[in-house]
Every structure is written in C-alpha cells, then in structure tokens.
PDB file of C-alpha atoms in Angstrom:
ATOM      1  CA  MET Y   1     -14.463 -19.768  32.227  1.00 56.00           C
ATOM      2  CA  ARG Y   2     -12.979 -20.890  28.916  1.00 56.00           C
ATOM      3  CA  ARG Y   3     -15.432 -23.811  28.734  1.00 56.00           C
ATOM      4  CA  ARG Y   4     -18.381 -21.395  29.169  1.00 56.00           C
ATOM      5  CA  ARG Y   5     -17.128 -19.222  26.302  1.00 55.00           C
ATOM      6  CA  ILE Y   6     -16.769 -22.217  24.004  1.00 53.00           C
ATOM      7  CA  SER Y   7     -20.239 -23.427  24.982  1.00 52.00           C
ATOM      8  CA  ALA Y   8     -21.686 -19.978  24.332  1.00 48.00           C
ATOM      9  CA  LEU Y   9     -19.926 -19.786  20.956  1.00 52.00           C
ATOM     10  CA  VAL Y  10     -21.397 -23.137  19.947  1.00 49.00           C
ATOM     11  CA  LEU Y  11     -24.836 -22.749  21.530  1.00 46.00           C
ATOM     12  CA  THR Y  12     -25.634 -19.210  20.361  1.00 53.00           C
ATOM     13  CA  PRO Y  13     -25.522 -19.991  16.611  1.00 55.00           C
ATOM     14  CA  ALA Y  14     -27.406 -23.257  17.201  1.00 50.00           C
ATOM     15  CA  VAL Y  15     -30.207 -21.486  19.078  1.00 47.00           C
ATOM     16  CA  ALA Y  16     -30.315 -18.751  16.429  1.00 46.00           C
ATOM     17  CA  ALA Y  17     -30.583 -21.384  13.680  1.00 49.00           C
ATOM     18  CA  VAL Y  18     -33.462 -23.114  15.452  1.00 48.00           C
ATOM     19  CA  LEU Y  19     -35.309 -19.814  15.963  1.00 42.00           C
ATOM     20  CA  LEU Y  20     -34.693 -18.791  12.345  1.00 45.00           C
ATOM     21  CA  ALA Y  21     -35.966 -22.172  11.133  1.00 47.00           C
ATOM     22  CA  GLY Y  22     -39.059 -21.808  13.290  1.00 47.00           C
ATOM     23  CA  PHE Y  23     -39.822 -18.351  11.911  1.00 42.00           C
ATOM     24  CA  GLY Y  24     -39.142 -19.544   8.363  1.00 46.00           C
ATOM     25  CA  MET Y  25     -41.483 -22.499   8.725  1.00 45.00           C
ATOM     26  CA  ALA Y  26     -44.164 -20.302  10.267  1.00 42.00           C
ATOM     27  CA  ALA Y  27     -43.929 -17.897   7.337  1.00 42.00           C
ATOM     28  CA  ALA Y  28     -44.174 -20.740   4.813  1.00 45.00           C
ATOM     29  CA  TRP Y  29     -46.825 -22.738   6.662  1.00 47.00           C
ATOM     30  CA  PRO Y  30     -49.843 -23.289   4.413  1.00 53.00           C
ATOM     31  CA  SER Y  31     -53.420 -22.575   5.362  1.00 51.00           C
ATOM     32  CA  VAL Y  32     -54.787 -25.797   6.808  1.00 54.00           C
ATOM     33  CA  SER Y  33     -58.300 -26.749   5.897  1.00 54.00           C
ATOM     34  CA  ARG Y  34     -60.473 -29.814   6.000  1.00 56.00           C
ATOM     35  CA  THR Y  35     -63.549 -27.862   4.902  1.00 61.00           C
ATOM     36  CA  THR Y  36     -62.378 -25.985   1.800  1.00 80.00           C
ATOM     37  CA  ASP Y  37     -63.463 -27.320  -1.581  1.00 92.00           C
ATOM     38  CA  ALA Y  38     -60.982 -27.519  -4.450  1.00 96.00           C
ATOM     39  CA  ASP Y  39     -60.658 -28.789  -7.985  1.00 97.00           C
ATOM     40  CA  ALA Y  40     -58.355 -31.637  -6.914  1.00 97.00           C
ATOM     41  CA  VAL Y  41     -56.677 -33.269  -3.941  1.00 96.00           C
ATOM     42  CA  VAL Y  42     -52.962 -33.828  -4.617  1.00 96.00           C
ATOM     43  CA  VAL Y  43     -50.977 -36.287  -2.497  1.00 94.00           C
ATOM     44  CA  PHE Y  44     -47.198 -35.956  -2.305  1.00 92.00           C
ATOM     45  CA  GLY Y  45     -45.051 -39.112  -2.377  1.00 88.00           C
ATOM     46  CA  GLY Y  46     -43.233 -40.706   0.534  1.00 80.00           C
ATOM     47  CA  ASP Y  47     -46.502 -41.992   1.942  1.00 73.00           C
ATOM     48  CA  HIS Y  48     -46.915 -45.001   4.189  1.00 71.00           C
ATOM     49  CA  GLY Y  49     -50.687 -44.777   4.115  1.00 74.00           C
ATOM     50  CA  GLU Y  50     -51.271 -41.737   6.364  1.00 81.00           C
ATOM     51  CA  ARG Y  51     -51.337 -39.249   3.483  1.00 85.00           C
ATOM     52  CA  LEU Y  52     -53.659 -41.367   1.354  1.00 87.00           C
ATOM     53  CA  SER Y  53     -55.942 -41.890   4.351  1.00 87.00           C
ATOM     54  CA  ALA Y  54     -56.241 -38.111   4.874  1.00 89.00           C
ATOM     55  CA  ALA Y  55     -56.811 -37.589   1.128  1.00 92.00           C
ATOM     56  CA  LEU Y  56     -59.538 -40.244   1.016  1.00 91.00           C
ATOM     57  CA  ASP Y  57     -61.275 -38.549   3.962  1.00 91.00           C
ATOM     58  CA  LEU Y  58     -61.345 -35.318   1.931  1.00 93.00           C
ATOM     59  CA  ILE Y  59     -62.587 -37.088  -1.209  1.00 94.00           C
ATOM     60  CA  ARG Y  60     -65.315 -38.941   0.708  1.00 93.00           C
ATOM     61  CA  ALA Y  61     -66.382 -35.637   2.277  1.00 93.00           C
ATOM     62  CA  GLY Y  62     -66.906 -34.287  -1.243  1.00 94.00           C
ATOM     63  CA  ARG Y  63     -64.124 -31.680  -1.071  1.00 95.00           C
ATOM     64  CA  ALA Y  64     -62.848 -32.411  -4.615  1.00 96.00           C
ATOM     65  CA  PRO Y  65     -63.851 -34.540  -7.611  1.00 97.00           C
ATOM     66  CA  VAL Y  66     -60.281 -35.622  -8.437  1.00 97.00           C
ATOM     67  CA  LEU Y  67     -57.579 -37.431  -6.457  1.00 95.00           C
ATOM     68  CA  VAL Y  68     -53.996 -37.158  -7.758  1.00 95.00           C
ATOM     69  CA  LEU Y  69     -51.287 -39.445  -6.370  1.00 93.00           C
ATOM     70  CA  ALA Y  70     -47.552 -38.975  -6.752  1.00 90.00           C
ATOM     71  CA  GLU Y  71     -46.925 -42.638  -6.031  1.00 78.00           C
ATOM     72  CA  ARG Y  72     -48.653 -45.651  -4.576  1.00 67.00           C
ATOM     73  CA  PRO Y  73     -48.231 -45.667  -0.806  1.00 63.00           C
ATOM     74  CA  THR Y  74     -46.468 -48.628   0.767  1.00 63.00           C
ATOM     75  CA  GLY Y  75     -48.872 -51.454   1.588  1.00 61.00           C
ATOM     76  CA  VAL Y  76     -51.861 -49.844  -0.145  1.00 62.00           C
ATOM     77  CA  PRO Y  77     -53.741 -51.486  -3.028  1.00 64.00           C
ATOM     78  CA  PRO Y  78     -53.037 -49.989  -6.487  1.00 66.00           C
ATOM     79  CA  ASP Y  79     -56.540 -48.536  -6.858  1.00 68.00           C
ATOM     80  CA  PRO Y  80     -58.136 -47.263  -3.648  1.00 73.00           C
ATOM     81  CA  SER Y  81     -61.906 -47.460  -3.399  1.00 82.00           C
ATOM     82  CA  LEU Y  82     -63.339 -44.089  -4.420  1.00 87.00           C
ATOM     83  CA  PRO Y  83     -66.867 -42.687  -4.414  1.00 90.00           C
ATOM     84  CA  GLU Y  84     -68.687 -42.782  -7.718  1.00 91.00           C
ATOM     85  CA  GLY Y  85     -67.718 -39.956 -10.060  1.00 93.00           C
ATOM     86  CA  VAL Y  86     -64.311 -39.312  -8.482  1.00 95.00           C
ATOM     87  CA  ARG Y  87     -61.380 -39.565 -10.892  1.00 94.00           C
ATOM     88  CA  LEU Y  88     -58.039 -41.029  -9.852  1.00 92.00           C
ATOM     89  CA  LEU Y  89     -54.996 -39.585 -11.634  1.00 94.00           C
ATOM     90  CA  ARG Y  90     -51.315 -40.255 -11.103  1.00 92.00           C
ATOM     91  CA  ILE Y  91     -48.241 -38.260 -11.933  1.00 94.00           C
ATOM     92  CA  PRO Y  92     -45.124 -40.173 -13.028  1.00 91.00           C
ATOM     93  CA  PRO Y  93     -42.712 -41.060 -10.181  1.00 88.00           C
ATOM     94  CA  GLN Y  94     -40.452 -38.099  -9.404  1.00 92.00           C
ATOM     95  CA  PRO Y  95     -37.074 -37.969  -7.630  1.00 92.00           C
ATOM     96  CA  SER Y  96     -37.887 -34.944  -5.456  1.00 91.00           C
ATOM     97  CA  THR Y  97     -40.623 -32.867  -3.852  1.00 91.00           C
ATOM     98  CA  HIS Y  98     -39.712 -30.020  -6.213  1.00 93.00           C
ATOM     99  CA  ASP Y  99     -40.293 -32.261  -9.234  1.00 95.00           C
ATOM    100  CA  GLU Y 100     -43.590 -33.515  -7.793  1.00 95.00           C
ATOM    101  CA  ALA Y 101     -44.767 -29.916  -7.322  1.00 96.00           C
ATOM    102  CA  ARG Y 102     -43.839 -29.158 -10.926  1.00 97.00           C
ATOM    103  CA  GLU Y 103     -45.802 -32.199 -12.170  1.00 97.00           C
ATOM    104  CA  PHE Y 104     -48.859 -31.360 -10.036  1.00 97.00           C
ATOM    105  CA  ALA Y 105     -48.834 -27.797 -11.417  1.00 97.00           C
ATOM    106  CA  ALA Y 106     -48.465 -28.993 -15.020  1.00 97.00           C
ATOM    107  CA  LEU Y 107     -51.433 -31.324 -14.557  1.00 98.00           C
ATOM    108  CA  ALA Y 108     -53.427 -28.502 -12.953  1.00 98.00           C
ATOM    109  CA  ARG Y 109     -52.761 -26.255 -15.972  1.00 97.00           C
ATOM    110  CA  GLU Y 110     -53.700 -29.052 -18.365  1.00 97.00           C
ATOM    111  CA  GLN Y 111     -56.943 -29.728 -16.459  1.00 98.00           C
ATOM    112  CA  HIS Y 112     -57.719 -25.995 -15.935  1.00 98.00           C
ATOM    113  CA  TRP Y 113     -57.841 -26.370 -12.145  1.00 98.00           C
ATOM    114  CA  ARG Y 114     -57.999 -23.162 -10.143  1.00 97.00           C
ATOM    115  CA  SER Y 115     -57.465 -24.521  -6.595  1.00 97.00           C
ATOM    116  CA  LEU Y 116     -55.810 -27.480  -4.883  1.00 96.00           C
ATOM    117  CA  LEU Y 117     -56.008 -29.316  -1.592  1.00 95.00           C
ATOM    118  CA  MET Y 118     -52.502 -30.567  -0.823  1.00 94.00           C
ATOM    119  CA  VAL Y 119     -51.958 -33.620   1.377  1.00 93.00           C
ATOM    120  CA  THR Y 120     -48.575 -34.503   2.803  1.00 88.00           C
ATOM    121  CA  SER Y 121     -47.140 -35.289   6.229  1.00 82.00           C
ATOM    122  CA  THR Y 122     -47.209 -32.507   8.812  1.00 81.00           C
ATOM    123  CA  TYR Y 123     -43.416 -32.197   8.915  1.00 78.00           C
ATOM    124  CA  HIS Y 124     -43.339 -31.832   5.107  1.00 79.00           C
ATOM    125  CA  ALA Y 125     -46.223 -29.362   4.665  1.00 86.00           C
ATOM    126  CA  ALA Y 126     -44.318 -26.059   4.729  1.00 87.00           C
ATOM    127  CA  ARG Y 127     -41.719 -27.082   2.137  1.00 87.00           C
ATOM    128  CA  ALA Y 128     -44.184 -28.894  -0.139  1.00 91.00           C
ATOM    129  CA  HIS Y 129     -46.557 -25.915  -0.039  1.00 92.00           C
ATOM    130  CA  LEU Y 130     -43.798 -23.432  -0.837  1.00 91.00           C
ATOM    131  CA  LEU Y 131     -42.585 -25.501  -3.790  1.00 93.00           C
ATOM    132  CA  LEU Y 132     -46.111 -25.995  -5.111  1.00 95.00           C
ATOM    133  CA  ARG Y 133     -46.786 -22.267  -4.717  1.00 94.00           C
ATOM    134  CA  HIS Y 134     -43.778 -21.534  -6.966  1.00 94.00           C
ATOM    135  CA  CYS Y 135     -45.466 -23.525  -9.746  1.00 96.00           C
ATOM    136  CA  PHE Y 136     -49.215 -23.115  -9.202  1.00 97.00           C
ATOM    137  CA  PRO Y 137     -50.802 -19.628  -9.054  1.00 95.00           C
ATOM    138  CA  GLY Y 138     -54.138 -20.565  -7.470  1.00 96.00           C
ATOM    139  CA  PRO Y 139     -55.134 -21.157  -3.851  1.00 95.00           C
ATOM    140  CA  ILE Y 140     -53.458 -24.137  -2.182  1.00 94.00           C
ATOM    141  CA  HIS Y 141     -54.828 -25.451   1.089  1.00 92.00           C
ATOM    142  CA  ALA Y 142     -53.162 -28.142   3.157  1.00 89.00           C
ATOM    143  CA  SER Y 143     -54.669 -31.062   4.962  1.00 84.00           C
ATOM    144  CA  PRO Y 144     -51.706 -32.834   6.531  1.00 75.00           C
ATOM    145  CA  GLY Y 145     -51.686 -36.555   7.193  1.00 72.00           C
ATOM    146  CA  ARG Y 146     -50.286 -37.554  10.564  1.00 65.00           C
ATOM    147  CA  SER Y 147     -46.877 -39.144  10.306  1.00 59.00           C
ATOM    148  CA  ALA Y 148     -45.765 -42.047  12.417  1.00 56.00           C
ATOM    149  CA  ILE Y 149     -42.005 -41.607  12.075  1.00 52.00           C
ATOM    150  CA  ALA Y 150     -39.785 -42.985  14.819  1.00 47.00           C
ATOM    151  CA  MET Y 151     -38.395 -40.554  17.368  1.00 44.00           C
ATOM    152  CA  VAL Y 152     -34.789 -41.263  16.293  1.00 46.00           C
ATOM    153  CA  THR Y 153     -35.574 -40.128  12.750  1.00 56.00           C
ATOM    154  CA  HIS Y 154     -37.106 -36.829  13.852  1.00 59.00           C
ATOM    155  CA  ALA Y 155     -33.709 -35.089  13.943  1.00 66.00           C
ATOM    156  CA  ARG Y 156     -32.745 -36.372  10.476  1.00 67.00           C
ATOM    157  CA  VAL Y 157     -36.133 -35.388   9.030  1.00 64.00           C
ATOM    158  CA  ALA Y 158     -35.994 -31.953  10.703  1.00 67.00           C
ATOM    159  CA  VAL Y 159     -32.555 -31.232   9.254  1.00 71.00           C
ATOM    160  CA  HIS Y 160     -33.638 -32.452   5.797  1.00 66.00           C
ATOM    161  CA  GLU Y 161     -36.787 -30.299   5.864  1.00 69.00           C
ATOM    162  CA  LEU Y 162     -34.904 -27.257   7.190  1.00 72.00           C
ATOM    163  CA  PHE Y 163     -32.300 -27.372   4.418  1.00 69.00           C
ATOM    164  CA  GLY Y 164     -35.017 -28.122   1.852  1.00 75.00           C
ATOM    165  CA  LEU Y 165     -37.030 -25.130   3.062  1.00 76.00           C
ATOM    166  CA  VAL Y 166     -33.992 -22.845   2.859  1.00 74.00           C
ATOM    167  CA  GLN Y 167     -33.327 -24.109  -0.675  1.00 77.00           C
ATOM    168  CA  ALA Y 168     -36.980 -23.539  -1.653  1.00 76.00           C
ATOM    169  CA  TYR Y 169     -36.797 -19.950  -0.347  1.00 73.00           C
ATOM    170  CA  ALA Y 170     -33.538 -19.341  -2.195  1.00 75.00           C
ATOM    171  CA  ASP Y 171     -34.619 -20.903  -5.503  1.00 80.00           C
ATOM    172  CA  ARG Y 172     -38.066 -19.585  -6.391  1.00 76.00           C
ATOM    173  CA  SER Y 173     -38.155 -21.241  -9.806  1.00 82.00           C
ATOM    174  CA  CYS Y 174     -40.744 -23.819 -10.700  1.00 87.00           C
TER     175      CYS Y 174
END
C-alpha cells in the first residue's frame, strides 16, 4: 500500500508535467507551410544538413529570394549551390537560439522584410518560433527539417526543449 502511494506521488506530477508540456508545445507550434512565399528563408543553427536541405527545397521552389544561415551545417560546403538571383546571407555565430532569433529579426528590419519562412528541426520548431515571434512582428511560417537524432538523445533533447520553451514563455523579451 505504501509503495503505491509513493508511486502515485511520483507519477502524478510527472504525468502532469508531460501533459502541460504537450499543451504548451501545441500552443506555441508554428504554422507549417511548404507553399507559403516569404521575403526570406531563415535557418537556425545546430544543423547536420537536414535543415539546409529543407531550406534549399524551399528556395528552389521559389518560396523566397533570400536564404539566411545561422551557421554552416556540419559536412556541407561553405556556399551551397543556389538558383540564379537568390542571395545567401549569414548572421554571425550565436551562442543560443534566443540570440539567433534576435539576429534574424535585426536583419529582417534592416532588409525591410515583412514575412519569414523558418527552418529548424521538428523538435526545435515550437521554441525557435516563439523566440523569433518575440523579435519579429510579421508572419513566420515553419518548414521543419527532419532530424536524425539517436533514440538515446531524445530524452535529453526533450528536456532541453521543454525547459527552453518554459523560459521563452516566461521571458517575452527580444
């Protein structure tokens, strides 16, 4: 009987936290679009090629005339092949997603962009979108790149994203 009470005391908050995280992510989840046009495609860092691949698909489909990279993806040449007329811009390397969002928004203001297509990994989309929304007033659509992270890292990534999402909700500054 005592063991059941202890289990219930431990399990109930854990289940509540998971449900709360799920609702929080659903509320922050960006509109996903592969057909919306924008002024630029912005690619968050931490890429191993999947984000850049998704961004290049959008650029080649004519969804935006500008590609902005936060960093060069691992194992990808410094200048990806782009269709004629497409500009490649880079923001300086940043230590966090929050700082990347701030840099993307500053560049958008400087370039007078009104809308963005955001590319990041699926697990990162809600937090990245929320942070970018704090800094950029226009429409932001997401086109997530598929991530190939190992199953053992899923728990670590989920915890990191959950705490990052809670922090982004709590701190609405740009």
